[in-house]
Every structure is written in structure tokens, then in C-alpha cells.
PDB file of C-alpha atoms in Angstrom:
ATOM      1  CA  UNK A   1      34.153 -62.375  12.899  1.00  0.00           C
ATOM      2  CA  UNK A   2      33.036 -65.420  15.403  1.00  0.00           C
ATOM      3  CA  UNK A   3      29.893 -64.356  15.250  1.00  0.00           C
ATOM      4  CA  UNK A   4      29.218 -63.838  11.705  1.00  0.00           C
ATOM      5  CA  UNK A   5      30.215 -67.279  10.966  1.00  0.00           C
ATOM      6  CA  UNK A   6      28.004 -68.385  13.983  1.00  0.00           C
ATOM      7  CA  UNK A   7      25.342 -66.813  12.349  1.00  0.00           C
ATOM      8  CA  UNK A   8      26.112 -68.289   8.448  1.00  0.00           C
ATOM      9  CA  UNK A   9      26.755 -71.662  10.111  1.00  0.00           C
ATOM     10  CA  UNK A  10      22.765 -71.719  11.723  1.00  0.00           C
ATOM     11  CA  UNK A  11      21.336 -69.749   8.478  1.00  0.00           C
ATOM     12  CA  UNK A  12      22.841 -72.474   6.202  1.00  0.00           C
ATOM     13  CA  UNK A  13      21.790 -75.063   8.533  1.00  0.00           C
ATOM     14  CA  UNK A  14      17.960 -73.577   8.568  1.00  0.00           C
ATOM     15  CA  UNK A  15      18.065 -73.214   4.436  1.00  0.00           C
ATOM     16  CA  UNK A  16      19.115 -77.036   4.617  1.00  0.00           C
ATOM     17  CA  UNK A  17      16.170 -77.789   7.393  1.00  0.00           C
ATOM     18  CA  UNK A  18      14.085 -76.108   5.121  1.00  0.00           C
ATOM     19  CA  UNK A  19      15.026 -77.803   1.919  1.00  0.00           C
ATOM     20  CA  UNK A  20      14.861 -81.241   3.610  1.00  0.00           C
ATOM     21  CA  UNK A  21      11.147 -80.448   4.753  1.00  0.00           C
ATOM     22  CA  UNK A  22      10.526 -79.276   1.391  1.00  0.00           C
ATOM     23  CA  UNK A  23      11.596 -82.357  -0.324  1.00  0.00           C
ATOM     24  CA  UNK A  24       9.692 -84.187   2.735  1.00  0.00           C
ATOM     25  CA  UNK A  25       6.487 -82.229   1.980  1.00  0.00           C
ATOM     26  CA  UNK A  26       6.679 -82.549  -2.026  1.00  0.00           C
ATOM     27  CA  UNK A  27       7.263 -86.446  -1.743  1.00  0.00           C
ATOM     28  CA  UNK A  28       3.846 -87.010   0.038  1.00  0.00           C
ATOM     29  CA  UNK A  29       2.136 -84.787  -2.220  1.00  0.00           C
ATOM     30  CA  UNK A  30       4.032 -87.104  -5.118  1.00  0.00           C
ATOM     31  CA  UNK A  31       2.681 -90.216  -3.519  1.00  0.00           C
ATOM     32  CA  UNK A  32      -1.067 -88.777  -3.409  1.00  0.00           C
ATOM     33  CA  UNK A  33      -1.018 -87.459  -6.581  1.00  0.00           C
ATOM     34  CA  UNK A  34       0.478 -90.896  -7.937  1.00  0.00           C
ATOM     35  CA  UNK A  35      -2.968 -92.707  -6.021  1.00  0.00           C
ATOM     36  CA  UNK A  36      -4.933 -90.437  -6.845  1.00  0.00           C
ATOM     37  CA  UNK A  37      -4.481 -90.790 -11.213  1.00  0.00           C
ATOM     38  CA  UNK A  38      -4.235 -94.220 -10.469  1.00  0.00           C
ATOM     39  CA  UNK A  39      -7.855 -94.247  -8.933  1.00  0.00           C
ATOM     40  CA  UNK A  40      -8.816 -91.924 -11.725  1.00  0.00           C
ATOM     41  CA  UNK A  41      -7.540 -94.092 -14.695  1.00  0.00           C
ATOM     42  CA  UNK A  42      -9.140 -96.975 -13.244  1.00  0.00           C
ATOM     43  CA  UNK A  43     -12.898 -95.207 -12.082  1.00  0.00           C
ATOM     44  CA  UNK A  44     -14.833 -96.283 -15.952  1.00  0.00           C
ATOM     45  CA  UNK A  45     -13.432 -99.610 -15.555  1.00  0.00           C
ATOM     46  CA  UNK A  46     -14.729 -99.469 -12.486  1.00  0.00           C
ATOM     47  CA  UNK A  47     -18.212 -97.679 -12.724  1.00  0.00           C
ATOM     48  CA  UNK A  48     -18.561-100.030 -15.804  1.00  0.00           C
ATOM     49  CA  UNK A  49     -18.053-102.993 -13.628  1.00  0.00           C
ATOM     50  CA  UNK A  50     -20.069-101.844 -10.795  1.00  0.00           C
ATOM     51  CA  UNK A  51     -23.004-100.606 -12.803  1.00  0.00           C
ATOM     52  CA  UNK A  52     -26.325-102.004 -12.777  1.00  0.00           C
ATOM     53  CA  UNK A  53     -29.607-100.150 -14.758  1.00  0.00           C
ATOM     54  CA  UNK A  54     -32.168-100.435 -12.654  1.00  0.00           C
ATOM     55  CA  UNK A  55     -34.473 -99.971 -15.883  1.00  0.00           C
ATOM     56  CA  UNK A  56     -33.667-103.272 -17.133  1.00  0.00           C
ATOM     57  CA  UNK A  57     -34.774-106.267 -15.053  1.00  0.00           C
ATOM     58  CA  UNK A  58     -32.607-108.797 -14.442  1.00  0.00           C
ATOM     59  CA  UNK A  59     -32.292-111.704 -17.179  1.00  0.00           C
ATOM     60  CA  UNK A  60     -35.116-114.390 -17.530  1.00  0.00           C
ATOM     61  CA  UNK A  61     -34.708-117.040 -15.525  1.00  0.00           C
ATOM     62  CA  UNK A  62     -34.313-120.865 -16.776  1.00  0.00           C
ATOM     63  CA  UNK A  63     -37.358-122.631 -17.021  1.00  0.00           C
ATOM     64  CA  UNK A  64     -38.766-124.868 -13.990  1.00  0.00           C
ATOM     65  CA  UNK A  65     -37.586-128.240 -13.278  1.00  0.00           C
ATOM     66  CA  UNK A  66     -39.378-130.848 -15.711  1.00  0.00           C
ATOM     67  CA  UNK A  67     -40.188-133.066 -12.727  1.00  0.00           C
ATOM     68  CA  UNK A  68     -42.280-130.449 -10.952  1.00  0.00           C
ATOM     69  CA  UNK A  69     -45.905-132.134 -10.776  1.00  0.00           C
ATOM     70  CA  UNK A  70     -47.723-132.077 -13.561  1.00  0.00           C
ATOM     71  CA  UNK A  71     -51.120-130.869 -10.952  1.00  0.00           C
ATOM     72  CA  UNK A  72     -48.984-127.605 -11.241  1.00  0.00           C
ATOM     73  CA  UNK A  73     -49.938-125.238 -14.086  1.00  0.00           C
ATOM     74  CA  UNK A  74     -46.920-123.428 -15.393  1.00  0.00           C
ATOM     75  CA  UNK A  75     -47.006-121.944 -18.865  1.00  0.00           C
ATOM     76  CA  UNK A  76     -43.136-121.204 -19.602  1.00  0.00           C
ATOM     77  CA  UNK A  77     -42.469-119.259 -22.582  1.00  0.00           C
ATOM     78  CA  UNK A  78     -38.598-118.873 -22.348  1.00  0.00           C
ATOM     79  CA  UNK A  79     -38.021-117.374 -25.802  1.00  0.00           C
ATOM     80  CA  UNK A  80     -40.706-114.783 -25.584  1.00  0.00           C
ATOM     81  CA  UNK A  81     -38.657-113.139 -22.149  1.00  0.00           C
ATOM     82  CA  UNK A  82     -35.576-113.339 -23.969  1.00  0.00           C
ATOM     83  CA  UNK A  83     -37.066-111.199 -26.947  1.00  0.00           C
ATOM     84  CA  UNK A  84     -38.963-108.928 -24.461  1.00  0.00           C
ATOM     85  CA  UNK A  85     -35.434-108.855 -22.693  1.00  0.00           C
ATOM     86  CA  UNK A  86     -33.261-108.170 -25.476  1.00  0.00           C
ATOM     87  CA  UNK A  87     -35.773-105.248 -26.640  1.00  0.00           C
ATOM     88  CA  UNK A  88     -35.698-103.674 -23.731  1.00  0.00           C
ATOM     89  CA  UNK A  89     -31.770-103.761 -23.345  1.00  0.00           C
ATOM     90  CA  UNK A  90     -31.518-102.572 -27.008  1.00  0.00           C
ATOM     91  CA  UNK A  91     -33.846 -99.727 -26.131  1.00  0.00           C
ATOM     92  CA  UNK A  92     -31.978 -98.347 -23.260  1.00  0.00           C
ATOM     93  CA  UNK A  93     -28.583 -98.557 -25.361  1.00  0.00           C
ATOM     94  CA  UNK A  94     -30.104 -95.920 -27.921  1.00  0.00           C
ATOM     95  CA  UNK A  95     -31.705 -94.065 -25.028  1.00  0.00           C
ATOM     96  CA  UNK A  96     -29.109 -90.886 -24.376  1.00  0.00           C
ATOM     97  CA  UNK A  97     -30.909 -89.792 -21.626  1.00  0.00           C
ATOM     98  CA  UNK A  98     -28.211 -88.834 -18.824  1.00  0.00           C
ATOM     99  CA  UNK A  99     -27.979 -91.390 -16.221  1.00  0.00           C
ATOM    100  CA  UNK A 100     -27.110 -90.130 -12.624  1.00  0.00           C
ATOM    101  CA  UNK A 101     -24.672 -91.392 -10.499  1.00  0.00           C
ATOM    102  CA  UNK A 102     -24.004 -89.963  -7.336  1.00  0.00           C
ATOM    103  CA  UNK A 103     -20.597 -90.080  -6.175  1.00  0.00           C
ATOM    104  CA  UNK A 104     -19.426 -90.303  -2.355  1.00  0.00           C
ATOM    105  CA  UNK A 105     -17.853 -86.569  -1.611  1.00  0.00           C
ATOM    106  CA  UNK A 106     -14.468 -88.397   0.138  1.00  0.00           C
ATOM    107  CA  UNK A 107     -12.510 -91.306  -0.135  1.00  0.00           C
ATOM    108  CA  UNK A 108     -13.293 -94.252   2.318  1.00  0.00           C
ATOM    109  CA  UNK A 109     -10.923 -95.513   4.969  1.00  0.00           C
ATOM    110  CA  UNK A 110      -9.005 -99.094   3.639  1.00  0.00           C
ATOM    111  CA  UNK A 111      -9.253-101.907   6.148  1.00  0.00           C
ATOM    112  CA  UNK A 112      -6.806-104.663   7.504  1.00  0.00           C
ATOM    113  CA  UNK A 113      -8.986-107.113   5.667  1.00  0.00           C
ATOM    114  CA  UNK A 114      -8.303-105.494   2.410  1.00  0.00           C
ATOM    115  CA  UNK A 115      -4.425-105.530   3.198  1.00  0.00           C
ATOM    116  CA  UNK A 116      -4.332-108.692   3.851  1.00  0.00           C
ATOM    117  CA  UNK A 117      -6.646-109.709   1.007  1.00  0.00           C
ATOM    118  CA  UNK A 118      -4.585-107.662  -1.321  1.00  0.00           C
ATOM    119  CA  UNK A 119      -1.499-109.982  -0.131  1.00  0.00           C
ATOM    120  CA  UNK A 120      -2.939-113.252  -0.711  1.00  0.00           C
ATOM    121  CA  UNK A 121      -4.796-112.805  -4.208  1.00  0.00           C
ATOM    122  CA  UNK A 122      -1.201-111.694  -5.619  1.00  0.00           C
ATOM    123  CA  UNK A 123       0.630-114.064  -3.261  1.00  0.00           C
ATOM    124  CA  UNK A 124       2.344-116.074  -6.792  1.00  0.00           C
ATOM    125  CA  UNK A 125       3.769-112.481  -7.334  1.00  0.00           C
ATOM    126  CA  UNK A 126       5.069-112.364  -3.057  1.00  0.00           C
ATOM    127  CA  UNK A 127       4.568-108.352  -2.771  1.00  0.00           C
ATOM    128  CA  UNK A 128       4.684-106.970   0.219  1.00  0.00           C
ATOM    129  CA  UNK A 129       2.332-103.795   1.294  1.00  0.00           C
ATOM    130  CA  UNK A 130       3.411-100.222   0.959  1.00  0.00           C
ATOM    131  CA  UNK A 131       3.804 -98.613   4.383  1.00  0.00           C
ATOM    132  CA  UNK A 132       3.078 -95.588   3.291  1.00  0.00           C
ATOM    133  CA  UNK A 133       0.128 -94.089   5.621  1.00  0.00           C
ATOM    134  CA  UNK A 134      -3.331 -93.719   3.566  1.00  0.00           C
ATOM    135  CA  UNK A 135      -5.729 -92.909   6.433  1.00  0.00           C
ATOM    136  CA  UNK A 136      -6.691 -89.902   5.891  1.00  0.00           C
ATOM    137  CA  UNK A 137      -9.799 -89.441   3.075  1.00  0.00           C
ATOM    138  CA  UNK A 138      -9.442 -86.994   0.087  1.00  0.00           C
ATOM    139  CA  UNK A 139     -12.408 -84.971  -1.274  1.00  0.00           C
ATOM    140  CA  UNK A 140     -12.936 -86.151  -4.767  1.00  0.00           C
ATOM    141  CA  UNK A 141     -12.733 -83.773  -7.359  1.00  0.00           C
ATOM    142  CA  UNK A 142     -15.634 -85.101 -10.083  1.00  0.00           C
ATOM    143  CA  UNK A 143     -13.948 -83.571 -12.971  1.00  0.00           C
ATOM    144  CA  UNK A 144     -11.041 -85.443 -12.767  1.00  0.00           C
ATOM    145  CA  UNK A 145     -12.990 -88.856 -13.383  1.00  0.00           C
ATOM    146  CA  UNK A 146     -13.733 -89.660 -17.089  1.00  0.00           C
ATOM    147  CA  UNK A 147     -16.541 -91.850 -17.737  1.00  0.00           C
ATOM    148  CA  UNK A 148     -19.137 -92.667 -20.471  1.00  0.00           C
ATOM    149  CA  UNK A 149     -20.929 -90.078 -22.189  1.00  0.00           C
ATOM    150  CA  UNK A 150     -24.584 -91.708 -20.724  1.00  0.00           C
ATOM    151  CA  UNK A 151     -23.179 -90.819 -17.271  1.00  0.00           C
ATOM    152  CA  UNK A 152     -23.531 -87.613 -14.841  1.00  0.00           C
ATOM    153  CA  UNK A 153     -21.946 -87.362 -11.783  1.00  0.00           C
ATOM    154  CA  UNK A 154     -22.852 -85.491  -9.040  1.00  0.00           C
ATOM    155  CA  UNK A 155     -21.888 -85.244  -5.062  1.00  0.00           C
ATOM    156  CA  UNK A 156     -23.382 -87.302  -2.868  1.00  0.00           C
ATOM    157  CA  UNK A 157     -24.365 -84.731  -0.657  1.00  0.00           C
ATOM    158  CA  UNK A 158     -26.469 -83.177  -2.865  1.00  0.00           C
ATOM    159  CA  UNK A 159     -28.902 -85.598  -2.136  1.00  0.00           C
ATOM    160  CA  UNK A 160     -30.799 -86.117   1.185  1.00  0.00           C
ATOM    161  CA  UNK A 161     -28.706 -87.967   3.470  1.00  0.00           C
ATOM    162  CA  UNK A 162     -31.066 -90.824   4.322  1.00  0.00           C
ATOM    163  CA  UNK A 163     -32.999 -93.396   2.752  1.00  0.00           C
ATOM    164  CA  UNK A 164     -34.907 -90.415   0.579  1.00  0.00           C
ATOM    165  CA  UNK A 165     -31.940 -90.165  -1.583  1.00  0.00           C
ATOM    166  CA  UNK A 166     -34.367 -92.596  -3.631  1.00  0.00           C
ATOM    167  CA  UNK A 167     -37.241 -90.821  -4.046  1.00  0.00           C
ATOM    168  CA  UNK A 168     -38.512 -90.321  -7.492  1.00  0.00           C
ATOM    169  CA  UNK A 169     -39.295 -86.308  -7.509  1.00  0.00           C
ATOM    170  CA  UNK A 170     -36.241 -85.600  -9.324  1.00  0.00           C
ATOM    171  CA  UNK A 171     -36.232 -84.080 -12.879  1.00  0.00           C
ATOM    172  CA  UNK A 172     -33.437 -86.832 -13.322  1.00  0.00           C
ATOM    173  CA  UNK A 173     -32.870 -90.629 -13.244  1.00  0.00           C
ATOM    174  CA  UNK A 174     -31.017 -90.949 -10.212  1.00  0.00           C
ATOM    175  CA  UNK A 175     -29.081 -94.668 -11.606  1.00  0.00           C
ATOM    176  CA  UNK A 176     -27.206 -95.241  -8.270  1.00  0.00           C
ATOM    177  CA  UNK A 177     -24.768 -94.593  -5.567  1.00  0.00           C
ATOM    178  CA  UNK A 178     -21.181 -95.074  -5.594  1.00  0.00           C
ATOM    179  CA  UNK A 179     -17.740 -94.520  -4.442  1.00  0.00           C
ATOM    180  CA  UNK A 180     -14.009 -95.393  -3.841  1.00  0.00           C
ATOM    181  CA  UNK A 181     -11.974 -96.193  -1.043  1.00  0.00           C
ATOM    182  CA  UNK A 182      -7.895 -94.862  -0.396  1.00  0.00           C
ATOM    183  CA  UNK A 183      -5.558 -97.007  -2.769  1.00  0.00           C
ATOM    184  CA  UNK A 184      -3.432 -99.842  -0.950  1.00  0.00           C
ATOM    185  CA  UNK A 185      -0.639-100.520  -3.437  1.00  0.00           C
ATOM    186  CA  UNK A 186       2.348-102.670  -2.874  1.00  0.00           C
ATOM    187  CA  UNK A 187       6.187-101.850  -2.345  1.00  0.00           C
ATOM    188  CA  UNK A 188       6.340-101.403  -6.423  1.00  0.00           C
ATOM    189  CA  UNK A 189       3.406 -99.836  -6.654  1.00  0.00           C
ATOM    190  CA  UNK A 190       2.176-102.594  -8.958  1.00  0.00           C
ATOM    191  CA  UNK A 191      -0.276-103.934  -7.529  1.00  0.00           C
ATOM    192  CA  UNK A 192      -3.288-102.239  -5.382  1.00  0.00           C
ATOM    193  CA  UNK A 193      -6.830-102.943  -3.827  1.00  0.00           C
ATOM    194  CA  UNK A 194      -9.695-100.554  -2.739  1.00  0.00           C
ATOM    195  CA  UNK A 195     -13.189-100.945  -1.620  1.00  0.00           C
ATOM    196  CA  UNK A 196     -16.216 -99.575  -3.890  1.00  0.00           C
ATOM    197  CA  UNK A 197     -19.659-100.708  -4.514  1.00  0.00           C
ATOM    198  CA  UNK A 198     -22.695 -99.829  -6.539  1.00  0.00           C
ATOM    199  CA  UNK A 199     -26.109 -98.890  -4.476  1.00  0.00           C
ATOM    200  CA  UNK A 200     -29.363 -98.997  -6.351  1.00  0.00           C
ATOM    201  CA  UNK A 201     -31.467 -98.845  -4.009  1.00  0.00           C
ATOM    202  CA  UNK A 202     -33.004 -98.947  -0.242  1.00  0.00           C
ATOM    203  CA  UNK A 203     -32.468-102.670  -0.376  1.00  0.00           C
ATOM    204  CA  UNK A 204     -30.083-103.228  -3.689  1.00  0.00           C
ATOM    205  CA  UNK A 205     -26.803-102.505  -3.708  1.00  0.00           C
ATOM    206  CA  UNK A 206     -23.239-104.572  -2.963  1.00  0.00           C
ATOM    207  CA  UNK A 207     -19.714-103.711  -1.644  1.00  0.00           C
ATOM    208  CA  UNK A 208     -16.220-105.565  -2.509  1.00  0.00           C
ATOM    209  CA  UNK A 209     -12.957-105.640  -2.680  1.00  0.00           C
ATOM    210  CA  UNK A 210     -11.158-104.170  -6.030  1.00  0.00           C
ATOM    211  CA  UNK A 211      -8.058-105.970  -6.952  1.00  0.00           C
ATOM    212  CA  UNK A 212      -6.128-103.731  -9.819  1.00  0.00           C
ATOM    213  CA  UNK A 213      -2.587-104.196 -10.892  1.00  0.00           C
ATOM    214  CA  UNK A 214      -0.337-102.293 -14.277  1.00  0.00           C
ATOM    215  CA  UNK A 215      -0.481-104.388 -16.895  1.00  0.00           C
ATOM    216  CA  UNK A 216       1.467-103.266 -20.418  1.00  0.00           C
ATOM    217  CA  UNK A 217       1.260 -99.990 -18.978  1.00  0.00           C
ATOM    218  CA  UNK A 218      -1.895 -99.519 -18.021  1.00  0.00           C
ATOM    219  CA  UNK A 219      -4.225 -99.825 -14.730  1.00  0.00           C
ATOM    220  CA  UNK A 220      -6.691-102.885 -15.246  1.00  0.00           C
ATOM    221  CA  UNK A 221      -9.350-104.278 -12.606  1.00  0.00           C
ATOM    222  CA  UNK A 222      -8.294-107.841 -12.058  1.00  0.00           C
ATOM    223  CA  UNK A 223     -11.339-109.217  -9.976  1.00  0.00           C
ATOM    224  CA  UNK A 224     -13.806-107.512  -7.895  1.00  0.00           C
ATOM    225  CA  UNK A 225     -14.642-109.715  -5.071  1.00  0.00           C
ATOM    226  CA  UNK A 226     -18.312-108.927  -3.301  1.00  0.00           C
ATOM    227  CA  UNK A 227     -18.248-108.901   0.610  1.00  0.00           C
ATOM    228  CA  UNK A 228     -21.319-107.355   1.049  1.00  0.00           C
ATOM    229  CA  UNK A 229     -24.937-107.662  -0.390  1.00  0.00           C
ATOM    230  CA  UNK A 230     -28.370-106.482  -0.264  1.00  0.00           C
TER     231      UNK A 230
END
């Protein structure tokens, strides 16, 4: 009799281990789940904001400084860019051909700086970070991230690795190269940063910080602060 209750007394305290573990195990797949539609509802903010056509040149520029010397011929016809400009952006709205973006495979790693970034551009709300650990990347599944209908996403490594990612023998337009970094959130889970950036190029292309916070319900992009430029 001593030993059956021995034995019901260490199987009811394995079903308990067990349970605990299970709860353990279901909570961290709760939390990553949790970043991971967070980082999904906010990605066509995001690849709005980060976007740049590369088949539209950049603005016109303002016209020269009226006390340049007069010895220097400069014909400046402001209003004709702007038209040529405008065109141009107009025909690119209508165009529906499918604009590539190639998408980093895995999460980035978060950095101290963006922790303590995170801290100070909310610093009127005093949050304090989550401690919950987000080193570890995640493979990002592309069908999970809605975006605009002029968009296609594809894996970054289905292009070559180096600098002839931006070679123009595709049967594509190959827009640009982006990504998305593990979420940082706060104890509330309110408030969050991550790092992304928009590459267009051998030598175009930035990377910043992306402040995002709930606001009426919703994840909105606050700022997006550059850190890096090329």
C-alpha cells in the first residue's frame, strides 16, 4: 500500500511538472505569436514608408541662387521639371506592372541602441523595456504580410547573395531590398521599436530605427528615424 501511494505521489507530481512546462512552453509561443502579428499589421505601413521607386527621379530641385554671377549661363525652367515630374509620377501610378521587393528570409537581431532609443523617444509615457528575450531570428513567412496590390514579395535568397542582386537580367523589376528586425516592446506591450530599411541599390539604400506604438486599437508607425545612409 506504501508503495502505491509512493508511486501516485511521483506520477501526480510528473503530470504537474509536465503541465507547468506546458503552460511554460505555450506562453513563449503566446509572446512570439503576439510580435509576430504585431510586425505583420504594421509591415504596409512600413513598406509604404520605406519605399522608394527607383523609376521616378527624385523631385526637381529649387532653382539656383539669384546672386550666382551673371558670367554663368544657367537656363532654369522650374515649371517645365515639375510637369515632366508630375507626368512621370502619374504614369507609374496607372502602371500595374508588379513591383518586386525582396524580403530578408529572417528577422534581424535588435540592438542596445534601439532599447535605449525606444526608452527615450516615449520617455513622457516612462515605460520600461520588456525583458522578455528576443534574440533569436524567426524565418518570415511572406504570406502572412499584406501589402499593396503593385507589390510582390519574394525571399531574399532567391537572389544572388552579392552585389549582383542588382543586375537587370530579370524578367521582373526588382524595386528593392528590405526587411525587419525582432520587436522590442515595453512592459505593456504598448509601445515597440525595430530596425528596417529600404535598399535600392549598390549605393542607395538607408537603415533606421522604427518607433510604433497602439493607438485606438491599432499598430501605427510613429517616426522612423534614419541611422544609416548610402
Amino acid at each position: 500500500m506504501y508503495i502505491n501511494e509512493h508511486m501516485a505521489t511521483k506520477l501526480t507530481f510528473v503530470i504537474i511538472s509536465i503541465f507547468l512546462l506546458l503552460i511554460s512552453c505555450d506562453k513563449k509561443q503566446t509572446d512570439l505569436e503576439f510580435e509576430k502579428s504585431v510586425a505583420n499589421e504594421i509591415f504596409p505601413a512600413l513598406l509604404d514608408s520605406v519605399f522608394h521607386d527607383t523609376r521616378l527621379a527624385p523631385p526637381p530641385p529649387p532653382p539656383p541662387n539669384s546672386e550666382w554671377s551673371d558670367s554663368i549661363a544657367i537656363k532654369w525652367d522650374e515649371s517645365k521639371m515639375i510637369a515632366e515630374y508630375e507626368k512621370r509620377k502619374a504614369e507609374l501610378e496607372k502602371d500595374t506592372t508588379k513591383l518586386v521587393i525582396a524580403i530578408v528570409d529572417s528577422t534581424y537581431q535588435i540592438n542596445e541602441r534601439a532599447k535605449k532609443e525606444l526608452i527615450d523617444f516615449y520617455k513622457d509615457f516612462e515605460i520600461e523595456l520588456d525583458t522578455l528575450n528576443i534574440k533569436k531570428s524567426y524565418k518570415i513567412n511572406l504570406t502572412d504580410l499584406k501589402h499593396a496590390d503593385k507589390f510582390k514579395l519574394k525571399y531574399r535568397s532567391e537572389f544572388p547573395a552579392t552585389s549582383k542582386v542588382w543586375k537587370n537580367d530579370y524578367d521582373f523589376h526588382l524595386s528593392g531590398i528590405t526587411g525587419f528586425s525582432r520587436i522590442q516592446f515595453d512592459q505593456t506591450k504598448r509601445f515597440g521599436v525595430m530596425i528596417s530599411g529600404f535598399g535600392c541599390g549598390r549605393l542607395c539604400g538607408f537603415s533606421g530605427l522604427v518607433f510604433i506604438r497602439k493607438f485606438n486599437g491599432k499598430w501605427i508607425i510613429d517616426k522612423i528615424k534614419v541611422t544609416a545612409i548610402s
